[in-house]
Amino acid sequence: MARQTLKTTLKTTLTTTVLTSLCVSPVLAAEPNALRDDQAPISGERVSRVEVSSTSAVSEQGRRVYSAANLFDGHDWSAWGSTPANANGAWVRVGFDRVQYIDRLEYVPGDARTPTSFSQCGRPQRLRIETPNESRTVDLADRKWQQVVSLSPPIATNKLSLVFESHHGKGAQGGVCLSEIKLAGPKDPFTAIPGLRARIETSIAELADDGRAHRGQRELLRIGPPAVAQLIAALDVKNPNQAARVASLLGELGDERATEVLDGLTRHSAPAVRESALWSLGALGSAAHYDAIVKWYDASDGRSKDRAFDALARSGNVRALEIVIAALVGGHAERRLSAEANLGRFGQDGIFAVKPLLASSVKSEKVAALRALGTVDMPEARELLYSHLPAAIDSEERAAAIFALSTRGDAAAHTAIASLWDSRYLVERQAVAHALGQFADPGDRDLLELLAADLSMSVRQAAARSLARMGSEARPALQRLATRGPCGGTALAAAEGLFGPDASDEEVLQLLGSRHEEVRTRAGSVLAERGAAGEAILAAALVSPQDELRAAASKALGKIGARSVVAIIERTDRAPKESHADVLRLLTSFRHPLAADFSARLVRDGHDFIVRRMAVEAVAACADPQAATTALIGALGDSSVEVRLAAIVTIGERKLDGAIPALVTQLDGPQRAVVRSAIVALGQLKAAAAIEALTSLFHDKALPGSQDPGLREDVVAALGRIGGDRSLPLLMAAIGDEDVGVRYAAQDALE
């Protein structure tokens, strides 16, 4: 399916004179609703790219009627239209030079040039508005004039997708058509979005914490320009790491208001702050600071030198080209990647500088040059890349050309690239799988599913990631790969495409049952981040009869911690027996008192000895001493030796004095391990009330323990811990015992 990618600076050459010569009478559109006083138009200069799913080939007098450039040309007597076969599902993708706040979408439906053209083109009926972070759907009326879609709260994004799920009318000439798009946003985002200022303050504060800094940086980049003023004000913080992160963010946000204050930071006492300020000035293209950045580059090494190089590459200063080109052919991976990513900032000079590398006999130099050309949005760069697609060219070079053409979203290369999907060369198949994700054409879904079954794991993962870029159209395919994919890496790559903010709890729960542990773990983390609702779902999964589901839920709930106890306890009454062990394991780790009753009940009623033994440990961790004593005394009568042993050991370790009488009764039992554990526990408890029973066990020939030197040795050790005058007679007598172990134990006790 053909597709166009056009810079919006391209303006249509149609004029009123041309319209008159063609005898075309525009449909007079009604005056649109005026902008509110608190709204401002978003200039077309802010639109850096426009991509469309397809363009109708209709022409008049040899001239193509429809073009993506017509969408933002300011005229409603020019139009874009998809192919008739691409009516439902057609899309327009808009890229901005920075984050924009959009609360108004104004559009002219259909081809508004004439009544005839209007009737021959489809018009939007159901529109899905998507950003990387959210999705909204609106139903549109079928009218012949401008329509306005209000977006509340405003959308904050640097990438906007308009997906036309259905259309009005018949699309004989154009599947779905638009004659113009205009966007507007709030003049003051702080008024339009309650709490925005507080969000910025919170995120700036997170920059001071190494553990939370990444989250703060991500949120501030998502907020965009409104954060600049508060970031500038935050530069006087005393924490140098926080100041350095703030300085870097100002460069990433690309706001020239920060230039003056960044200049002051180049003289900061902290090296990290100075370097971050210089990096941002390079990213902002400050020619005045070029020499300072070069000096930094020459004097530094390691990570600092890499960052200085990145500042030079981002500057777009022609004086830096020699350094940038040298890095393209150098052995340093970090700088080579930066050089590839930023060559486009040098425009025609960059093409001229990289051309000699294309004639190099060194393959790695040619490959790096081709990849770098993908960032240069100029016809000459595309022609050079096209020349490296023929089959006679080396496969690695061809893969680099595929990668570069897809980076620029070059639709003219789409068909040629897709035809290479079954290449015998792995590197080409991987490049094709990646490229199809850049094109994001719904028609490539079947092809990507085939690539997702490739013998190579790298190809499979690239295909899964590309499917994830296709939005809701690819969700069924992603769901299949995520739950039943051929390997964990492929399944996880597919799952990441399903874990967006619009993913329902049911979808994530389904992935919690994936056959791949990587996906189950990630799904559990996603649910854990959803607060109480996610915790409730995980708690329900914890009592599932499916082993994998329980394990994934248990892992996620363990990361949440004790706050999930309530959600777990609420479901324990309906919990199947198979889940009890997982529930108890979690409750033991939380040490939460709310878990005590459930654990005590399972000490008594657990369906097998393993669960009852685990319940003993949970009671010890969660219950108060009195409740724990009651439950553990009950466990001393359990039919399982393992449960009784666990209870005895726990009583001794927790110093539960109330259980001493019950422990004494265990001394005349038939199981040696039980008797021995009871002796040790009584010693730990310093149970003076047990001295007579222990003495009897040592001397009374009728008791089985008195015939066992090992038990007699334990009795002596226990009496030594208990101490007191009542223990002395036995300890003194044991000094002369016939068993050497008993004698040594008595000596230790008396010392």
PDB file of N, CA and C in Angstrom, residues 581-644:
ATOM      1  N   ALA A 581      -0.528 -22.632  49.478  1.00  0.00           N
ATOM      2  CA  ALA A 581       0.913 -22.522  49.714  1.00  0.00           C
ATOM      3  C   ALA A 581       1.441 -21.172  49.234  1.00  0.00           C
ATOM      4  N   ASP A 582       1.004 -20.727  48.041  1.00  0.00           N
ATOM      5  CA  ASP A 582       1.457 -19.432  47.525  1.00  0.00           C
ATOM      6  C   ASP A 582       0.979 -18.292  48.414  1.00  0.00           C
ATOM      7  N   VAL A 583      -0.272 -18.380  48.870  1.00  0.00           N
ATOM      8  CA  VAL A 583      -0.810 -17.335  49.746  1.00  0.00           C
ATOM      9  C   VAL A 583      -0.001 -17.270  51.039  1.00  0.00           C
ATOM     10  N   LEU A 584       0.261 -18.415  51.636  1.00  0.00           N
ATOM     11  CA  LEU A 584       0.995 -18.441  52.902  1.00  0.00           C
ATOM     12  C   LEU A 584       2.419 -17.927  52.738  1.00  0.00           C
ATOM     13  N   ARG A 585       3.036 -18.265  51.635  1.00  0.00           N
ATOM     14  CA  ARG A 585       4.403 -17.796  51.396  1.00  0.00           C
ATOM     15  C   ARG A 585       4.452 -16.267  51.381  1.00  0.00           C
ATOM     16  N   LEU A 586       3.470 -15.668  50.720  1.00  0.00           N
ATOM     17  CA  LEU A 586       3.402 -14.207  50.676  1.00  0.00           C
ATOM     18  C   LEU A 586       3.128 -13.619  52.057  1.00  0.00           C
ATOM     19  N   LEU A 587       2.137 -14.188  52.732  1.00  0.00           N
ATOM     20  CA  LEU A 587       1.759 -13.646  54.033  1.00  0.00           C
ATOM     21  C   LEU A 587       2.922 -13.716  55.020  1.00  0.00           C
ATOM     22  N   THR A 588       3.701 -14.780  54.938  1.00  0.00           N
ATOM     23  CA  THR A 588       4.856 -14.906  55.823  1.00  0.00           C
ATOM     24  C   THR A 588       5.861 -13.797  55.559  1.00  0.00           C
ATOM     25  N   SER A 589       6.082 -13.482  54.284  1.00  0.00           N
ATOM     26  CA  SER A 589       7.059 -12.441  53.950  1.00  0.00           C
ATOM     27  C   SER A 589       6.580 -11.059  54.370  1.00  0.00           C
ATOM     28  N   PHE A 590       5.253 -10.841  54.392  1.00  0.00           N
ATOM     29  CA  PHE A 590       4.721  -9.521  54.736  1.00  0.00           C
ATOM     30  C   PHE A 590       4.731  -9.246  56.248  1.00  0.00           C
ATOM     31  N   ARG A 591       4.590 -10.323  57.053  1.00  0.00           N
ATOM     32  CA  ARG A 591       4.521 -10.162  58.514  1.00  0.00           C
ATOM     33  C   ARG A 591       3.425  -9.167  58.906  1.00  0.00           C
ATOM     34  N   HIS A 592       2.264  -9.345  58.309  1.00  0.00           N
ATOM     35  CA  HIS A 592       1.154  -8.424  58.538  1.00  0.00           C
ATOM     36  C   HIS A 592       0.136  -9.078  59.468  1.00  0.00           C
ATOM     37  N   PRO A 593      -0.312  -8.369  60.513  1.00  0.00           N
ATOM     38  CA  PRO A 593      -1.241  -8.993  61.482  1.00  0.00           C
ATOM     39  C   PRO A 593      -2.563  -9.439  60.873  1.00  0.00           C
ATOM     40  N   LEU A 594      -3.000  -8.817  59.774  1.00  0.00           N
ATOM     41  CA  LEU A 594      -4.264  -9.226  59.167  1.00  0.00           C
ATOM     42  C   LEU A 594      -4.212 -10.654  58.627  1.00  0.00           C
ATOM     43  N   ALA A 595      -2.993 -11.149  58.423  1.00  0.00           N
ATOM     44  CA  ALA A 595      -2.859 -12.501  57.882  1.00  0.00           C
ATOM     45  C   ALA A 595      -2.943 -13.572  58.960  1.00  0.00           C
ATOM     46  N   ALA A 596      -2.974 -13.172  60.223  1.00  0.00           N
ATOM     47  CA  ALA A 596      -2.885 -14.147  61.314  1.00  0.00           C
ATOM     48  C   ALA A 596      -4.062 -15.112  61.343  1.00  0.00           C
ATOM     49  N   ASP A 597      -5.285 -14.608  61.220  1.00  0.00           N
ATOM     50  CA  ASP A 597      -6.465 -15.475  61.324  1.00  0.00           C
ATOM     51  C   ASP A 597      -6.469 -16.535  60.234  1.00  0.00           C
ATOM     52  N   PHE A 598      -6.178 -16.103  59.011  1.00  0.00           N
ATOM     53  CA  PHE A 598      -6.156 -17.065  57.908  1.00  0.00           C
ATOM     54  C   PHE A 598      -5.090 -18.131  58.148  1.00  0.00           C
ATOM     55  N   SER A 599      -3.909 -17.705  58.575  1.00  0.00           N
ATOM     56  CA  SER A 599      -2.828 -18.657  58.815  1.00  0.00           C
ATOM     57  C   SER A 599      -3.187 -19.616  59.943  1.00  0.00           C
ATOM     58  N   ALA A 600      -3.786 -19.081  61.011  1.00  0.00           N
ATOM     59  CA  ALA A 600      -4.166 -19.944  62.135  1.00  0.00           C
ATOM     60  C   ALA A 600      -5.201 -20.970  61.711  1.00  0.00           C
ATOM     61  N   ARG A 601      -6.109 -20.572  60.834  1.00  0.00           N
ATOM     62  CA  ARG A 601      -7.129 -21.511  60.364  1.00  0.00           C
ATOM     63  C   ARG A 601      -6.488 -22.644  59.561  1.00  0.00           C
ATOM     64  N   LEU A 602      -5.481 -22.298  58.768  1.00  0.00           N
ATOM     65  CA  LEU A 602      -4.827 -23.338  57.974  1.00  0.00           C
ATOM     66  C   LEU A 602      -3.915 -24.215  58.816  1.00  0.00           C
ATOM     67  N   VAL A 603      -3.429 -23.710  59.937  1.00  0.00           N
ATOM     68  CA  VAL A 603      -2.680 -24.573  60.859  1.00  0.00           C
ATOM     69  C   VAL A 603      -3.563 -25.736  61.293  1.00  0.00           C
ATOM     70  N   ARG A 604      -4.831 -25.446  61.466  1.00  0.00           N
ATOM     71  CA  ARG A 604      -5.788 -26.460  61.934  1.00  0.00           C
ATOM     72  C   ARG A 604      -6.392 -27.258  60.786  1.00  0.00           C
ATOM     73  N   ASP A 605      -6.716 -26.567  59.678  1.00  0.00           N
ATOM     74  CA  ASP A 605      -7.536 -27.209  58.646  1.00  0.00           C
ATOM     75  C   ASP A 605      -6.829 -27.373  57.303  1.00  0.00           C
ATOM     76  N   GLY A 606      -5.553 -27.078  57.222  1.00  0.00           N
ATOM     77  CA  GLY A 606      -4.859 -27.196  55.947  1.00  0.00           C
ATOM     78  C   GLY A 606      -4.994 -28.574  55.345  1.00  0.00           C
ATOM     79  N   HIS A 607      -5.136 -28.630  54.003  1.00  0.00           N
ATOM     80  CA  HIS A 607      -5.481 -29.907  53.379  1.00  0.00           C
ATOM     81  C   HIS A 607      -4.321 -30.884  53.325  1.00  0.00           C
ATOM     82  N   ASP A 608      -3.075 -30.423  53.460  1.00  0.00           N
ATOM     83  CA  ASP A 608      -1.960 -31.362  53.533  1.00  0.00           C
ATOM     84  C   ASP A 608      -0.905 -30.807  54.491  1.00  0.00           C
ATOM     85  N   PHE A 609       0.042 -31.687  54.862  1.00  0.00           N
ATOM     86  CA  PHE A 609       0.995 -31.306  55.909  1.00  0.00           C
ATOM     87  C   PHE A 609       1.907 -30.162  55.461  1.00  0.00           C
ATOM     88  N   ILE A 610       2.163 -30.039  54.151  1.00  0.00           N
ATOM     89  CA  ILE A 610       3.028 -28.955  53.678  1.00  0.00           C
ATOM     90  C   ILE A 610       2.371 -27.601  53.942  1.00  0.00           C
ATOM     91  N   VAL A 611       1.077 -27.519  53.633  1.00  0.00           N
ATOM     92  CA  VAL A 611       0.346 -26.271  53.872  1.00  0.00           C
ATOM     93  C   VAL A 611       0.276 -25.979  55.365  1.00  0.00           C
ATOM     94  N   ARG A 612       0.021 -27.015  56.180  1.00  0.00           N
ATOM     95  CA  ARG A 612      -0.076 -26.784  57.627  1.00  0.00           C
ATOM     96  C   ARG A 612       1.274 -26.340  58.202  1.00  0.00           C
ATOM     97  N   ARG A 613       2.347 -26.921  57.685  1.00  0.00           N
ATOM     98  CA  ARG A 613       3.679 -26.516  58.157  1.00  0.00           C
ATOM     99  C   ARG A 613       3.968 -25.064  57.769  1.00  0.00           C
ATOM    100  N   MET A 614       3.609 -24.678  56.528  1.00  0.00           N
ATOM    101  CA  MET A 614       3.791 -23.292  56.104  1.00  0.00           C
ATOM    102  C   MET A 614       2.915 -22.352  56.920  1.00  0.00           C
ATOM    103  N   ALA A 615       1.730 -22.812  57.283  1.00  0.00           N
ATOM    104  CA  ALA A 615       0.834 -21.993  58.101  1.00  0.00           C
ATOM    105  C   ALA A 615       1.435 -21.737  59.476  1.00  0.00           C
ATOM    106  N   VAL A 616       2.138 -22.724  60.013  1.00  0.00           N
ATOM    107  CA  VAL A 616       2.827 -22.534  61.291  1.00  0.00           C
ATOM    108  C   VAL A 616       3.827 -21.385  61.175  1.00  0.00           C
ATOM    109  N   GLU A 617       4.600 -21.365  60.098  1.00  0.00           N
ATOM    110  CA  GLU A 617       5.587 -20.301  59.896  1.00  0.00           C
ATOM    111  C   GLU A 617       4.903 -18.948  59.703  1.00  0.00           C
ATOM    112  N   ALA A 618       3.766 -18.946  58.990  1.00  0.00           N
ATOM    113  CA  ALA A 618       3.034 -17.695  58.768  1.00  0.00           C
ATOM    114  C   ALA A 618       2.473 -17.146  60.069  1.00  0.00           C
ATOM    115  N   VAL A 619       1.929 -18.032  60.898  1.00  0.00           N
ATOM    116  CA  VAL A 619       1.406 -17.598  62.199  1.00  0.00           C
ATOM    117  C   VAL A 619       2.523 -16.982  63.029  1.00  0.00           C
ATOM    118  N   ALA A 620       3.666 -17.632  63.030  1.00  0.00           N
ATOM    119  CA  ALA A 620       4.791 -17.115  63.804  1.00  0.00           C
ATOM    120  C   ALA A 620       5.196 -15.724  63.339  1.00  0.00           C
ATOM    121  N   ALA A 621       5.089 -15.464  62.023  1.00  0.00           N
ATOM    122  CA  ALA A 621       5.507 -14.177  61.473  1.00  0.00           C
ATOM    123  C   ALA A 621       4.455 -13.096  61.657  1.00  0.00           C
ATOM    124  N   CYS A 622       3.169 -13.478  61.631  1.00  0.00           N
ATOM    125  CA  CYS A 622       2.097 -12.481  61.548  1.00  0.00           C
ATOM    126  C   CYS A 622       1.316 -12.271  62.837  1.00  0.00           C
ATOM    127  N   ALA A 623       1.153 -13.315  63.641  1.00  0.00           N
ATOM    128  CA  ALA A 623       0.231 -13.221  64.784  1.00  0.00           C
ATOM    129  C   ALA A 623       0.911 -12.614  66.005  1.00  0.00           C
ATOM    130  N   ASP A 624       0.098 -12.072  66.905  1.00  0.00           N
ATOM    131  CA  ASP A 624       0.628 -11.600  68.184  1.00  0.00           C
ATOM    132  C   ASP A 624       0.949 -12.819  69.047  1.00  0.00           C
ATOM    133  N   PRO A 625       1.756 -12.669  70.102  1.00  0.00           N
ATOM    134  CA  PRO A 625       2.187 -13.838  70.894  1.00  0.00           C
ATOM    135  C   PRO A 625       1.053 -14.711  71.403  1.00  0.00           C
ATOM    136  N   GLN A 626      -0.018 -14.116  71.872  1.00  0.00           N
ATOM    137  CA  GLN A 626      -1.114 -14.919  72.431  1.00  0.00           C
ATOM    138  C   GLN A 626      -1.783 -15.762  71.350  1.00  0.00           C
ATOM    139  N   ALA A 627      -2.083 -15.127  70.190  1.00  0.00           N
ATOM    140  CA  ALA A 627      -2.724 -15.862  69.103  1.00  0.00           C
ATOM    141  C   ALA A 627      -1.788 -16.925  68.547  1.00  0.00           C
ATOM    142  N   ALA A 628      -0.508 -16.587  68.455  1.00  0.00           N
ATOM    143  CA  ALA A 628       0.459 -17.556  67.948  1.00  0.00           C
ATOM    144  C   ALA A 628       0.570 -18.744  68.894  1.00  0.00           C
ATOM    145  N   THR A 629       0.570 -18.486  70.192  1.00  0.00           N
ATOM    146  CA  THR A 629       0.656 -19.573  71.173  1.00  0.00           C
ATOM    147  C   THR A 629      -0.518 -20.531  71.034  1.00  0.00           C
ATOM    148  N   THR A 630      -1.707 -19.987  70.925  1.00  0.00           N
ATOM    149  CA  THR A 630      -2.906 -20.822  70.797  1.00  0.00           C
ATOM    150  C   THR A 630      -2.831 -21.693  69.549  1.00  0.00           C
ATOM    151  N   ALA A 631      -2.454 -21.077  68.415  1.00  0.00           N
ATOM    152  CA  ALA A 631      -2.405 -21.824  67.159  1.00  0.00           C
ATOM    153  C   ALA A 631      -1.324 -22.892  67.188  1.00  0.00           C
ATOM    154  N   LEU A 632      -0.179 -22.581  67.771  1.00  0.00           N
ATOM    155  CA  LEU A 632       0.936 -23.526  67.756  1.00  0.00           C
ATOM    156  C   LEU A 632       0.728 -24.664  68.747  1.00  0.00           C
ATOM    157  N   ILE A 633       0.060 -24.400  69.851  1.00  0.00           N
ATOM    158  CA  ILE A 633      -0.288 -25.504  70.765  1.00  0.00           C
ATOM    159  C   ILE A 633      -1.185 -26.498  70.042  1.00  0.00           C
ATOM    160  N   GLY A 634      -2.115 -25.966  69.241  1.00  0.00           N
ATOM    161  CA  GLY A 634      -2.967 -26.856  68.461  1.00  0.00           C
ATOM    162  C   GLY A 634      -2.162 -27.680  67.477  1.00  0.00           C
ATOM    163  N   ALA A 635      -1.120 -27.075  66.894  1.00  0.00           N
ATOM    164  CA  ALA A 635      -0.298 -27.785  65.916  1.00  0.00           C
ATOM    165  C   ALA A 635       0.514 -28.897  66.554  1.00  0.00           C
ATOM    166  N   LEU A 636       0.737 -28.838  67.885  1.00  0.00           N
ATOM    167  CA  LEU A 636       1.499 -29.898  68.551  1.00  0.00           C
ATOM    168  C   LEU A 636       0.755 -31.224  68.537  1.00  0.00           C
ATOM    169  N   GLY A 637      -0.548 -31.186  68.271  1.00  0.00           N
ATOM    170  CA  GLY A 637      -1.318 -32.421  68.182  1.00  0.00           C
ATOM    171  C   GLY A 637      -1.540 -32.880  66.762  1.00  0.00           C
ATOM    172  N   ASP A 638      -0.855 -32.272  65.805  1.00  0.00           N
ATOM    173  CA  ASP A 638      -1.039 -32.621  64.401  1.00  0.00           C
ATOM    174  C   ASP A 638      -0.566 -34.047  64.132  1.00  0.00           C
ATOM    175  N   SER A 639      -1.196 -34.681  63.159  1.00  0.00           N
ATOM    176  CA  SER A 639      -0.827 -36.056  62.814  1.00  0.00           C
ATOM    177  C   SER A 639       0.515 -36.132  62.106  1.00  0.00           C
ATOM    178  N   SER A 640       0.987 -35.007  61.584  1.00  0.00           N
ATOM    179  CA  SER A 640       2.242 -34.996  60.832  1.00  0.00           C
ATOM    180  C   SER A 640       3.408 -34.620  61.737  1.00  0.00           C
ATOM    181  N   VAL A 641       4.447 -35.439  61.711  1.00  0.00           N
ATOM    182  CA  VAL A 641       5.651 -35.140  62.486  1.00  0.00           C
ATOM    183  C   VAL A 641       6.261 -33.817  62.033  1.00  0.00           C
ATOM    184  N   GLU A 642       6.251 -33.563  60.712  1.00  0.00           N
ATOM    185  CA  GLU A 642       6.844 -32.332  60.186  1.00  0.00           C
ATOM    186  C   GLU A 642       6.151 -31.090  60.741  1.00  0.00           C
ATOM    187  N   VAL A 643       4.831 -31.153  60.867  1.00  0.00           N
ATOM    188  CA  VAL A 643       4.087 -30.006  61.395  1.00  0.00           C
ATOM    189  C   VAL A 643       4.409 -29.810  62.868  1.00  0.00           C
ATOM    190  N   ARG A 644       4.453 -30.929  63.632  1.00  0.00           N
ATOM    191  CA  ARG A 644       4.752 -30.810  65.057  1.00  0.00           C
ATOM    192  C   ARG A 644       6.156 -30.253  65.271  1.00  0.00           C
TER     193      ARG A 644
END
